[in-house]
mmCIF file of C-alpha atoms in Angstrom:
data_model
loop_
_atom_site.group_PDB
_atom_site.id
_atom_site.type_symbol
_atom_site.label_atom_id
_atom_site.label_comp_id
_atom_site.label_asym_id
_atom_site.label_seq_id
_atom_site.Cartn_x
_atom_site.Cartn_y
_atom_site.Cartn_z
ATOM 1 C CA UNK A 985 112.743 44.819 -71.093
ATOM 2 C CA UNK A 986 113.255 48.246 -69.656
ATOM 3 C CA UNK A 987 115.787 47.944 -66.328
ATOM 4 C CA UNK A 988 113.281 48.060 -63.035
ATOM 5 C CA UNK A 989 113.614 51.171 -61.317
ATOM 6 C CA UNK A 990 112.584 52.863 -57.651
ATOM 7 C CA UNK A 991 111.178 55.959 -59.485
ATOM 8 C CA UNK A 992 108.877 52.917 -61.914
ATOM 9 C CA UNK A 993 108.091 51.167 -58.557
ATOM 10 C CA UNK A 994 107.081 54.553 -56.981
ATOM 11 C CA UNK A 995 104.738 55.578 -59.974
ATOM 12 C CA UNK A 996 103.143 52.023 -60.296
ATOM 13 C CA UNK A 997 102.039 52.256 -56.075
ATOM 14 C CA UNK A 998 99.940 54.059 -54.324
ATOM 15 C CA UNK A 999 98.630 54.499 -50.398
ATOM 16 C CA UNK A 1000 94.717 53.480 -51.527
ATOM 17 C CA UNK A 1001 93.422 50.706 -49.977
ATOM 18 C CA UNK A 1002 92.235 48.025 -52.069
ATOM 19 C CA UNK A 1003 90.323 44.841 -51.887
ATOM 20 C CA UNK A 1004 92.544 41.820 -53.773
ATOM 21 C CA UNK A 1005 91.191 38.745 -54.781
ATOM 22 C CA UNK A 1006 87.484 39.418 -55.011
ATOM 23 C CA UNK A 1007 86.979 37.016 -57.517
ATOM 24 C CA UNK A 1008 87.850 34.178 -55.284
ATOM 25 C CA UNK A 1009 84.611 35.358 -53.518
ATOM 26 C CA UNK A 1010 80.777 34.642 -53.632
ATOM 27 C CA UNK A 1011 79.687 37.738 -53.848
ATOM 28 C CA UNK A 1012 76.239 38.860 -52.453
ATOM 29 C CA UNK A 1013 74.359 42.151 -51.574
ATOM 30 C CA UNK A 1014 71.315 42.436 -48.859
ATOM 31 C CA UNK A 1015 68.906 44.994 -47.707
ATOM 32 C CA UNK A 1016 67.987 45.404 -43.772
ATOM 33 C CA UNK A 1017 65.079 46.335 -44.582
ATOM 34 C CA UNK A 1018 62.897 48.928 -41.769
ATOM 35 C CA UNK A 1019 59.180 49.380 -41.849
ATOM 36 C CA UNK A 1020 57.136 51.552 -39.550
ATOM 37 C CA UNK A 1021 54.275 49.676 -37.538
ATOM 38 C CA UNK A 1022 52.098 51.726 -35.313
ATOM 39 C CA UNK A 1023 54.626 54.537 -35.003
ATOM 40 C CA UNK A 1024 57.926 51.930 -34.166
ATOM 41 C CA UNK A 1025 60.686 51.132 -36.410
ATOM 42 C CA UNK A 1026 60.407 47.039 -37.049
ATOM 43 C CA UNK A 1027 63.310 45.202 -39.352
ATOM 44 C CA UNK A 1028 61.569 43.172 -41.966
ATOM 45 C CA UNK A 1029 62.683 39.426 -42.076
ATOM 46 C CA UNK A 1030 62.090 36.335 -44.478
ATOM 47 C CA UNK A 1031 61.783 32.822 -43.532
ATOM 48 C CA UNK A 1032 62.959 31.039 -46.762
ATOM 49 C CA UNK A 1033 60.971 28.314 -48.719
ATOM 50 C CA UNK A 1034 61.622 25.112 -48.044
ATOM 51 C CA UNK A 1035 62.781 24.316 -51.444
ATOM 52 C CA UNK A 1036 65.306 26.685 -52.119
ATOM 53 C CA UNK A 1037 69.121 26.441 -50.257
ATOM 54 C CA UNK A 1038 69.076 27.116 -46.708
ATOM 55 C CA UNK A 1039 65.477 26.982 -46.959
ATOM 56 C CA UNK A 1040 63.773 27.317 -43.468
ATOM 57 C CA UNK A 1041 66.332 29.519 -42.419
ATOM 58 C CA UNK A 1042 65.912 33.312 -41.660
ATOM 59 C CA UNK A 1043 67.307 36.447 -43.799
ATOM 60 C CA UNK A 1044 66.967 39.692 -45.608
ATOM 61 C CA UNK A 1045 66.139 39.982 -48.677
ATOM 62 C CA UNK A 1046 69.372 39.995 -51.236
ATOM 63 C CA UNK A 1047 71.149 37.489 -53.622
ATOM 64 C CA UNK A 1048 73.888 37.264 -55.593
ATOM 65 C CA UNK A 1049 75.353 40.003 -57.676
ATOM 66 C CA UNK A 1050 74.788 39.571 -61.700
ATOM 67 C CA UNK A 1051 76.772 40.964 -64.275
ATOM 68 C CA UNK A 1052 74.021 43.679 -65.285
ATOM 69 C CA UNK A 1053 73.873 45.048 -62.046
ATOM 70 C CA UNK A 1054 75.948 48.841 -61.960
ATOM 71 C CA UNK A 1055 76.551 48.241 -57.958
ATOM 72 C CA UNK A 1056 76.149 46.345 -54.623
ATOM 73 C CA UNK A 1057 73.289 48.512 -53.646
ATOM 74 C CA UNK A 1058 71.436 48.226 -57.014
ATOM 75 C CA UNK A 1059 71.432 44.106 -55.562
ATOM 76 C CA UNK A 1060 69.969 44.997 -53.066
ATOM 77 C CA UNK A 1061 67.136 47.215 -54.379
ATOM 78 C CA UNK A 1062 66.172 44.899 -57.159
ATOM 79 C CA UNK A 1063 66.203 41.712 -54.903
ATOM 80 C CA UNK A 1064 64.048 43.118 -52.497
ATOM 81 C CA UNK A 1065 61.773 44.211 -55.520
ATOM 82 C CA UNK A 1066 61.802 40.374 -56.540
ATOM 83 C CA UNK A 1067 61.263 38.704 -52.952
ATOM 84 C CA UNK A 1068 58.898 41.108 -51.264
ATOM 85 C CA UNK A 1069 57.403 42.690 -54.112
ATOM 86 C CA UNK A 1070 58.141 46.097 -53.296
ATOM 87 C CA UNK A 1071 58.640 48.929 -55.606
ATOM 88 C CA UNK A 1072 62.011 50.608 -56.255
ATOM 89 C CA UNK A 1073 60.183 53.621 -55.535
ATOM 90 C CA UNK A 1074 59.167 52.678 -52.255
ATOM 91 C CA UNK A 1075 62.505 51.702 -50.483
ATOM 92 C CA UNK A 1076 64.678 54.359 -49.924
ATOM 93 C CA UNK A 1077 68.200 53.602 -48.841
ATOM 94 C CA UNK A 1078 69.469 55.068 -45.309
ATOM 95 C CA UNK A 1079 72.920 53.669 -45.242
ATOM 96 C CA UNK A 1080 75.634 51.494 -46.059
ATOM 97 C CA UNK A 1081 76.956 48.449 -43.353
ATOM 98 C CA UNK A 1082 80.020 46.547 -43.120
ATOM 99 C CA UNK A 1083 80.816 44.182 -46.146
ATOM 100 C CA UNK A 1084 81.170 41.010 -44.828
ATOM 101 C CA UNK A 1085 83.909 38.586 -45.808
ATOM 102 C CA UNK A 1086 82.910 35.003 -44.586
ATOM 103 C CA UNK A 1087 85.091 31.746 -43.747
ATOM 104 C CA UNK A 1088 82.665 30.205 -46.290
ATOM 105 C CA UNK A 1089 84.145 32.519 -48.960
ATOM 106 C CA UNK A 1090 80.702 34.366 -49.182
ATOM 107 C CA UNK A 1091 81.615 38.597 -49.512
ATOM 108 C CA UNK A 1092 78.197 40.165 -48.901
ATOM 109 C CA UNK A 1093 77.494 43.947 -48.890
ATOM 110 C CA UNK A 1094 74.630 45.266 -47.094
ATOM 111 C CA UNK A 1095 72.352 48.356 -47.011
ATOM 112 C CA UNK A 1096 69.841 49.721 -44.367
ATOM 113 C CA UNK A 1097 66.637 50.557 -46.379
ATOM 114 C CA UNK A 1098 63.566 52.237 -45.199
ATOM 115 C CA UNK A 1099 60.276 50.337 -47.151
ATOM 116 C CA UNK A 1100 57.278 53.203 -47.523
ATOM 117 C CA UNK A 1101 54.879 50.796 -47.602
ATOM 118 C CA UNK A 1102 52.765 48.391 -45.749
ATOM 119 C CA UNK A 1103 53.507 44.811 -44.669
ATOM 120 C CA UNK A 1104 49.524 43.915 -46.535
ATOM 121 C CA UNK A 1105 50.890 45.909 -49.378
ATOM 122 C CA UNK A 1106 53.851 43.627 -50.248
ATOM 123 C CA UNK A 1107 53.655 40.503 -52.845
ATOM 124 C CA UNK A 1108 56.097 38.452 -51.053
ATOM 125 C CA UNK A 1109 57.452 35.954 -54.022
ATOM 126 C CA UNK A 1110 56.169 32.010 -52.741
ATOM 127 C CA UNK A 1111 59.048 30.709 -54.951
ATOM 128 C CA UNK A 1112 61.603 31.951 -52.144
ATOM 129 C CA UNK A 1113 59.902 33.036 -49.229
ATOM 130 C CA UNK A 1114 57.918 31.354 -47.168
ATOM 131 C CA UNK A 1115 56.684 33.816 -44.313
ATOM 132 C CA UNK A 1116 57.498 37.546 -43.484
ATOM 133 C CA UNK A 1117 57.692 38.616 -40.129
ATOM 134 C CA UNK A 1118 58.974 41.675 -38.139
ATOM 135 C CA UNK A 1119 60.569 42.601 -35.192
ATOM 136 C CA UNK A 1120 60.758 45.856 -32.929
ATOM 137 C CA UNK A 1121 64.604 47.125 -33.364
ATOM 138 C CA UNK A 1122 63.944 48.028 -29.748
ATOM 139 C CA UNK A 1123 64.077 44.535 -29.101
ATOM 140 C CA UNK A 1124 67.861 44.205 -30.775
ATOM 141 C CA UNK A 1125 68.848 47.011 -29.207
ATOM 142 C CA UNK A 1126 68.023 45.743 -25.729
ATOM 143 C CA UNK A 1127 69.058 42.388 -26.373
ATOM 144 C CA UNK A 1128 72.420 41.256 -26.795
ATOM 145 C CA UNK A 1129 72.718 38.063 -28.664
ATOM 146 C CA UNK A 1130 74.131 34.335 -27.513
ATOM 147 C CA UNK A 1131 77.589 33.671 -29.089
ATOM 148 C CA UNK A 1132 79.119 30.716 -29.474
ATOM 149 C CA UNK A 1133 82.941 29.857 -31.245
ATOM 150 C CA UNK A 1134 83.398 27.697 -33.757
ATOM 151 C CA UNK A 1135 86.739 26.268 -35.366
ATOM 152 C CA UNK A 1136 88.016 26.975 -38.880
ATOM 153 C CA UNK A 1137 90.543 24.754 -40.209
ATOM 154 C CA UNK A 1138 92.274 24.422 -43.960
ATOM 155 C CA UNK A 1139 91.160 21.408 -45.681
ATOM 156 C CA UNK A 1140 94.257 20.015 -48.050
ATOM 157 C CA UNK A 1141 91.901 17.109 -49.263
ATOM 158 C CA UNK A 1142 87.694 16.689 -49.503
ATOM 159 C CA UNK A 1143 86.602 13.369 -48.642
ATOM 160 C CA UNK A 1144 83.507 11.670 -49.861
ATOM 161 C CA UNK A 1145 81.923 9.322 -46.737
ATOM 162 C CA UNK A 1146 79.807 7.535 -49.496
ATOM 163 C CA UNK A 1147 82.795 6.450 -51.341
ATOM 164 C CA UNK A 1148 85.665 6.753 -49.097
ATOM 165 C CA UNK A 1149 87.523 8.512 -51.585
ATOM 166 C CA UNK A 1150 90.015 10.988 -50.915
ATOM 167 C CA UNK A 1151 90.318 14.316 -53.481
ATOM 168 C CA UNK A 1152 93.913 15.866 -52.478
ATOM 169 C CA UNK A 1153 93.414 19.604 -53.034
ATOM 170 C CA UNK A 1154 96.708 20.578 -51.935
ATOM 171 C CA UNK A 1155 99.537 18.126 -53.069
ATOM 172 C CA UNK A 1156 101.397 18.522 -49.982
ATOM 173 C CA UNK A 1157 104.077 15.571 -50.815
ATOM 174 C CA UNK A 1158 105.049 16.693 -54.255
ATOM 175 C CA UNK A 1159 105.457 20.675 -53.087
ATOM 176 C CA UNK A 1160 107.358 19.537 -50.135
ATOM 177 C CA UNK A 1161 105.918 20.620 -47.676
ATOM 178 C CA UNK A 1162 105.662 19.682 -43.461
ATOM 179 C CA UNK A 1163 103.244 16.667 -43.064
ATOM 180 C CA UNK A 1164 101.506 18.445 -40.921
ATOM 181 C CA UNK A 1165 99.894 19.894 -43.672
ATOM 182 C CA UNK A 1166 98.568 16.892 -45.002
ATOM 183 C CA UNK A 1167 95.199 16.652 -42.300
ATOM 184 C CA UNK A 1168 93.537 20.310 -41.919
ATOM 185 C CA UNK A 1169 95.301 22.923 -39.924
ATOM 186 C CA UNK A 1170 94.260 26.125 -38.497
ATOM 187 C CA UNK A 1171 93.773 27.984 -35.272
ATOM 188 C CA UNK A 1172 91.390 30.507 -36.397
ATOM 189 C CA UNK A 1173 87.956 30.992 -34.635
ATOM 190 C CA UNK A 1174 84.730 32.234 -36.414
ATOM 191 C CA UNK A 1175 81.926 33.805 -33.832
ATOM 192 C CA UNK A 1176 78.389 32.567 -34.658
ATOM 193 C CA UNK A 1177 75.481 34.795 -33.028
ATOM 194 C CA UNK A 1178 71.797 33.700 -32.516
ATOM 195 C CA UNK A 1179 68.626 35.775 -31.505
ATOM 196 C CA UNK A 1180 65.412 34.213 -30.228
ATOM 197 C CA UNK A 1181 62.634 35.707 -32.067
ATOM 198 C CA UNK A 1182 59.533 34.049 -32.978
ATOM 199 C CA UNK A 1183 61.902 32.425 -35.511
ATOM 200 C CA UNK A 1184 65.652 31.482 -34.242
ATOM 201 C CA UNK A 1185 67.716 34.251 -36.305
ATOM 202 C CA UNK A 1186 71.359 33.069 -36.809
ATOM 203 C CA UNK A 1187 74.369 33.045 -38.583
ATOM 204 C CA UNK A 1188 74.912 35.581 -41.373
ATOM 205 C CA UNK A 1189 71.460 37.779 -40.569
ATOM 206 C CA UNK A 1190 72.643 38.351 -37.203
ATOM 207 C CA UNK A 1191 76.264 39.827 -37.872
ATOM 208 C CA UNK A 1192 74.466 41.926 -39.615
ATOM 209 C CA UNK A 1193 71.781 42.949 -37.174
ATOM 210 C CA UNK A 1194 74.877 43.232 -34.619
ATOM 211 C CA UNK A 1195 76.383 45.524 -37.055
ATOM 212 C CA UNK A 1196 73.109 47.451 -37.417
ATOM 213 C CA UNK A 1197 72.995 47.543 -34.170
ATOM 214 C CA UNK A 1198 76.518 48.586 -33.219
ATOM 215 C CA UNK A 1199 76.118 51.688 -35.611
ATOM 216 C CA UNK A 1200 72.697 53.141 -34.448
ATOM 217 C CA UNK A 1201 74.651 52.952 -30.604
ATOM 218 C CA UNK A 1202 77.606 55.125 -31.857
#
């Protein structure tokens, strides 16, 4: 092997930014999707079916990024296609948001799309949704939502209450390591925001409305 050299180092870095480690993530792409009702812009939202994960719970159409698909915003087009039945032709993207990197190791992309169609004119997909409903973004952008903090602490084992078994994740012992690290540690907070709709919007969908939100105010 070649002796390491500054002028190797130097060629080998740059200044670009990059994002490490995105294959430790659950990655994910959405649309915030805006429809025009009687001359105001609404956002379109789903209330997912009950038999699917999180079902009950409210979002934007979007889902997990497959192998086929060229980019993030292609996700996005082609889910919405699939849960609200709306042609490719018919949404036309505005805009990019922040990507999202979640405590839950979820990374999820999203895109402000206009939809060039009608609510009656959608085939929402029973499967995953259950209801569609909309909103005024008036109403977001006069109402600030609740937030509450929640704590976000390292696990070094999973424990199953059925069983009582302990799975040791981190083998704190054997690396030698403080026992403090054997029960979970951390000091980090995560904020969790909630708007009162007709439906209680939460969680993920509303960082990303606050987001919206936060860039149409700039």
């Amino acid at each position: 092997m070649k002796k390491l050299t500054i002028e190797h180092i130097k060629k080998q870095l740059t200044f670009q930014t990059n994002e490490s480690y995105l294959i430790d993530y659950f990655q994910s792409s959405v649309l915030v999707p805006l429809i025009e009702i009687d001359g105001e812009y609404h956002l379109v939202f789903e209330k997912r079916a009950a038999t699917i994960r999180q079902g009950g719970e409210i979002c934007f159409p979007g889902g997990k990024i497959d192998a086929t698909d060229i980019s993030p915003q292609v996700t996005a087009i082609r889910e919405t296609n699939e849960e609200l039945g709306c042609s490719q032709e018919d949404i036309e993207i505005l805009g990019t948001l922040d990507t999202l990197i979640m405590p839950n190791g979820m990374m999820v992309y999203a895109y402000v799309g206009l939809l060039k169609t009608s609510l009656e004119e959608l085939t929402v997909s029973a499967d995953e949704v259950e209801k569609v409903f909309t909103v005024p973004v008036a109403y977001f952008l006069e109402t600030a939502p609740i937030a509450y903090h929640c704590q976000v602490l390292i696990h070094p084992y999973l424990f199953d209450p059925q069983t009582g078994e302990k799975e040791i994740l981190l083998p704190v012992e054997e690396l030698g390591l403080p026992q403090r690290y054997q029960e979970p540690w951390g000091a980090g907070q995560q904020q969790i925001l909630f708007y009162q709709t007709e439906e209680l919007i939460w969680g993920l969908t509303a960082k990303i409305i606050a987001n919206f939100v936060a860039e149409i105010k700039k």
